mmCIF file of C-alpha atoms and ligand atoms in Angstrom:
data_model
loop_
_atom_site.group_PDB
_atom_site.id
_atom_site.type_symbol
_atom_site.label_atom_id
_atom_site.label_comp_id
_atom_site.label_asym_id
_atom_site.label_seq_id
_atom_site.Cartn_x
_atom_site.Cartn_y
_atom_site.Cartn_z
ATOM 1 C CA UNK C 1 -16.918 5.448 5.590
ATOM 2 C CA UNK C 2 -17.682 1.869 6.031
ATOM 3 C CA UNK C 3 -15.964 -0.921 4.412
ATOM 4 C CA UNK C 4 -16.568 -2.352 0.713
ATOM 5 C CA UNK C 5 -15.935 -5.999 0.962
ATOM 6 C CA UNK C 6 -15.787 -6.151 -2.430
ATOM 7 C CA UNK C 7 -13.285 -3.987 -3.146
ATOM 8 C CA UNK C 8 -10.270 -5.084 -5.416
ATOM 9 C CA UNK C 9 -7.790 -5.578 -2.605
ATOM 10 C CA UNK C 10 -10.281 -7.413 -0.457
ATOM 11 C CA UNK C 11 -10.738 -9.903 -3.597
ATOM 12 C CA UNK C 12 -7.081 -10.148 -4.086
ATOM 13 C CA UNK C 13 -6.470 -10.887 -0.228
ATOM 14 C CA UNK C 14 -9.573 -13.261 -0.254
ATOM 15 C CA UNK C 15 -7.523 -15.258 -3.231
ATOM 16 C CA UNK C 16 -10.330 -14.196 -6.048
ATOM 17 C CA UNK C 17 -7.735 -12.784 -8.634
ATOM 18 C CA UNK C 18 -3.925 -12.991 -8.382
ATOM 19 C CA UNK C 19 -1.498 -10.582 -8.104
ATOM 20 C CA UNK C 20 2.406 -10.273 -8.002
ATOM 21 C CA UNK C 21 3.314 -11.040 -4.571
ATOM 22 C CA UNK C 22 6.252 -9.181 -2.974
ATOM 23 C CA UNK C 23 6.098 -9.611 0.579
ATOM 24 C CA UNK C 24 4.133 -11.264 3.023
ATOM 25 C CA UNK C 25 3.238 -12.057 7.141
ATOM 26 C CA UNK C 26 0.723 -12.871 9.269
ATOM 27 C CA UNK C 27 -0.546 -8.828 8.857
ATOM 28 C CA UNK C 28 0.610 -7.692 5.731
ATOM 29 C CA UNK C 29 0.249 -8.791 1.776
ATOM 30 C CA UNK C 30 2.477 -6.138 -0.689
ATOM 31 C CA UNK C 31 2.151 -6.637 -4.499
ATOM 32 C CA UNK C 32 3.556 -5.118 -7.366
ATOM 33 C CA UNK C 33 1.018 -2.134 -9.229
ATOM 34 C CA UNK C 34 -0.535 -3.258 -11.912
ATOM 35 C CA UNK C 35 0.227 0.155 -13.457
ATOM 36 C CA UNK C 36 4.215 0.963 -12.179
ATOM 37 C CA UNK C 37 4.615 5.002 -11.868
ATOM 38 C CA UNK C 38 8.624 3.926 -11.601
ATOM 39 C CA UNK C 39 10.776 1.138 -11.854
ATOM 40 C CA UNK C 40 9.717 -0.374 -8.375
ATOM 41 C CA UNK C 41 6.293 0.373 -7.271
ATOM 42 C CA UNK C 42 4.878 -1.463 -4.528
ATOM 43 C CA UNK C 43 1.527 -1.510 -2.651
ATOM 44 C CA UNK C 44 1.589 -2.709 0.492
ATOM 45 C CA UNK C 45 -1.770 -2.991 2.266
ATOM 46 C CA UNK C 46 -2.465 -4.390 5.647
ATOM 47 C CA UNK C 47 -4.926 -8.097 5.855
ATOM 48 C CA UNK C 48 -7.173 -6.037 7.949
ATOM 49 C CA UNK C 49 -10.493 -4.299 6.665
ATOM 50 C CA UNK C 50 -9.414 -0.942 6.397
ATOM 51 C CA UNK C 51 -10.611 1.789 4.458
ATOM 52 C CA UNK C 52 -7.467 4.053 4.491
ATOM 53 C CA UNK C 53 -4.700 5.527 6.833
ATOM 54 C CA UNK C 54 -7.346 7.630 8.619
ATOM 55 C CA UNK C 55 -9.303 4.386 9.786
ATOM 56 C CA UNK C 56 -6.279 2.485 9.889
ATOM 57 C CA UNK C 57 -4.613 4.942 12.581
ATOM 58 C CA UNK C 58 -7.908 5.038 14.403
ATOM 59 C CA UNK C 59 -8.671 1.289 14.423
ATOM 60 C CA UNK C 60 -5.387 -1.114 14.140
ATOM 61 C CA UNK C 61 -3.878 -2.635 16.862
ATOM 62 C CA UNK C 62 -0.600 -2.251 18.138
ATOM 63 C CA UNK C 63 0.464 -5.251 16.441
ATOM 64 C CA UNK C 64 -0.730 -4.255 13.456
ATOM 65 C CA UNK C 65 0.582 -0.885 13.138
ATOM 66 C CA UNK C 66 4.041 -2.695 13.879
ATOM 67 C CA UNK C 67 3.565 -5.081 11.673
ATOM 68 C CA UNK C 68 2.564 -2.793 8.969
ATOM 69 C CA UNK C 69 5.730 -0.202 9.197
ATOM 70 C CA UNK C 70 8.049 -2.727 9.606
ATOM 71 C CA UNK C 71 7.116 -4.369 6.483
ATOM 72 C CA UNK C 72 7.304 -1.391 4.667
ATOM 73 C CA UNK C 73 11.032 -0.655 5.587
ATOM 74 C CA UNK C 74 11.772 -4.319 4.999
ATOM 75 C CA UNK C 75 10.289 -4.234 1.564
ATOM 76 C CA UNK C 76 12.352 -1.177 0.878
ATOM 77 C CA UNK C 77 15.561 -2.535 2.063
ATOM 78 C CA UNK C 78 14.925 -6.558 0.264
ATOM 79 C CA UNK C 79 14.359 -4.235 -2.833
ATOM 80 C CA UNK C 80 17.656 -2.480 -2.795
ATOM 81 C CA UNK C 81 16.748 0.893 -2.052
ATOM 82 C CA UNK C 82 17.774 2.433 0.850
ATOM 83 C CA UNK C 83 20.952 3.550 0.046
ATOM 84 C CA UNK C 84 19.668 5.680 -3.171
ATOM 85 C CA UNK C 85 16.066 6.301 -1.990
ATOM 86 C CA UNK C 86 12.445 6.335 -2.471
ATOM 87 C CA UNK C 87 9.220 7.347 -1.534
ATOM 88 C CA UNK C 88 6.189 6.041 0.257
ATOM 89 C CA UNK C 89 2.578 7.946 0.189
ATOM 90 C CA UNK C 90 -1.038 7.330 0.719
ATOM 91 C CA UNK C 91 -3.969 8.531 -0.344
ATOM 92 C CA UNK C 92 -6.612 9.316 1.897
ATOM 93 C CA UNK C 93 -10.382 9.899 0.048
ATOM 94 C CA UNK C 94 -11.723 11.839 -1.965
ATOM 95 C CA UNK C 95 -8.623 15.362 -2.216
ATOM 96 C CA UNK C 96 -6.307 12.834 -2.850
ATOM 97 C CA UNK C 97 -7.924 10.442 -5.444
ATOM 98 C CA UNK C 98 -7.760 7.435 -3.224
ATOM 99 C CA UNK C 99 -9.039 4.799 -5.800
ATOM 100 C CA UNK C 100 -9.439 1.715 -4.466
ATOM 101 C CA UNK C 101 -10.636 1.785 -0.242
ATOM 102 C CA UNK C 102 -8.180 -0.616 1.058
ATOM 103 C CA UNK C 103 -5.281 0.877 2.757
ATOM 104 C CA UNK C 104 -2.253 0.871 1.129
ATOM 105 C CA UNK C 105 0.543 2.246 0.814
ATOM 106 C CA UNK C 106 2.155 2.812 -2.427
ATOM 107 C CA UNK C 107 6.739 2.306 -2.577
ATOM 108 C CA UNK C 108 7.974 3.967 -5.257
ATOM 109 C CA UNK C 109 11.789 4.443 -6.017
ATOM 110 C CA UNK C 110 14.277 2.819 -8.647
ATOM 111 C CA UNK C 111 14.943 6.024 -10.191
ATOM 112 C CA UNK C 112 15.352 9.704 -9.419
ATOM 113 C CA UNK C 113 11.655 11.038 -8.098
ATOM 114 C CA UNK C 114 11.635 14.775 -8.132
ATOM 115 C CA UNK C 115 9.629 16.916 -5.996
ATOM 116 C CA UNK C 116 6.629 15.180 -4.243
ATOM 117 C CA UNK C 117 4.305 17.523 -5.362
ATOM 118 C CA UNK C 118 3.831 20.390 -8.673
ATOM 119 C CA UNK C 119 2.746 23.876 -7.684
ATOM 120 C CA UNK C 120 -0.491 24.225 -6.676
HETATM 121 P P1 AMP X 201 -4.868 4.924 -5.279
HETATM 122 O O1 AMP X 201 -5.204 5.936 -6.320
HETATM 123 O O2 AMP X 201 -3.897 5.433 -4.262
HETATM 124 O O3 AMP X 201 -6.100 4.312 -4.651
HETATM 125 O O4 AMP X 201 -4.075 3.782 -6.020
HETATM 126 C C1 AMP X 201 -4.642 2.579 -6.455
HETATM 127 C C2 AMP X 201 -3.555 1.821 -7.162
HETATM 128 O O5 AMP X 201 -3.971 0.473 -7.297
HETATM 129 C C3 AMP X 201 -3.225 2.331 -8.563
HETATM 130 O O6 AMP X 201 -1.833 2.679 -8.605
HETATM 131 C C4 AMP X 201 -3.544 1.131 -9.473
HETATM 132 O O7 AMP X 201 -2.654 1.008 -10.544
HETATM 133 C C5 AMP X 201 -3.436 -0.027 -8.494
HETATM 134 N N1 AMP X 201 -4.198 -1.227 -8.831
HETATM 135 C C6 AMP X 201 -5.509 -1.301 -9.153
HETATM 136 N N2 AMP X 201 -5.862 -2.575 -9.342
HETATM 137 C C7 AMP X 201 -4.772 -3.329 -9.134
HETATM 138 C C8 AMP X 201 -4.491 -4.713 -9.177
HETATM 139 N N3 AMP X 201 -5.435 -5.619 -9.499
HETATM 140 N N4 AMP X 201 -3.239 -5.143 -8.907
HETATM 141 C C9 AMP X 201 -2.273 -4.244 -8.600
HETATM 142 N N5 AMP X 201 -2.472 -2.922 -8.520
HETATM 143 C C10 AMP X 201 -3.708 -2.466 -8.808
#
């Protein structure tokens, strides 16, 4: 799969439509959903052109990878959540209705979760 430039996460890193900023570094941007599953939910995407995890974990640099997991704990822990919990997934194509091709993560938490997944 290449990569859509125009995608909405490449517009919102590029600066062509806002969003709610949460956290961000030299690799990283993580912004608030538009539409919040929970109390906190987070998407935190890396500044690099990356389709998904799969092309991510193939691709990134070192540096980046870093980068990218630390943030992700950070944002967890500046939000108040590690003590009580949450939950961090990403989907990858097509099975699991990725939406928008820009990796990213999505942080949920800020109340109780449940099981990950119903029965199949
Ligand atoms: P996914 O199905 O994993 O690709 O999730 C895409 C997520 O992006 C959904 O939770 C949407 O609510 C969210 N989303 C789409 N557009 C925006 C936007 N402009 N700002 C913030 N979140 C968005």
């Amino acid at each position: 799969m290449s990569y859509d430039p125009n995608n909405i996460f490449a517009k919102i890193l590029r600066g062509e439509i806002p969003c709610d900023k949460v956290y961000e570094d030299d690799h990283v941007l993580a912004f608030n959903d538009i539409e919040p599953q929970a109390p906190n939910h987070v998407l935190v995407i890396p500044k690099g052109a990356y389709c998904s995890f799969d092309d991510f974990s193939a691709k990134a640099s070192a540096e980046e990878i870093a980068s990218y997991i630390r943030a992700i704990g950070k944002i967890g822990r500046d939000l108040g959540l590690s003590s009580c919990g949450y939950r961090i997934l990403s989907n990858i194509g097509q099975d699991a209705n990725q939406e928008v091709p820009h990796l990213h993560v999505h942080l949920v938490g800020g109340k109780r979760l449940g099981r990950m997944l119903s029965s199949a």
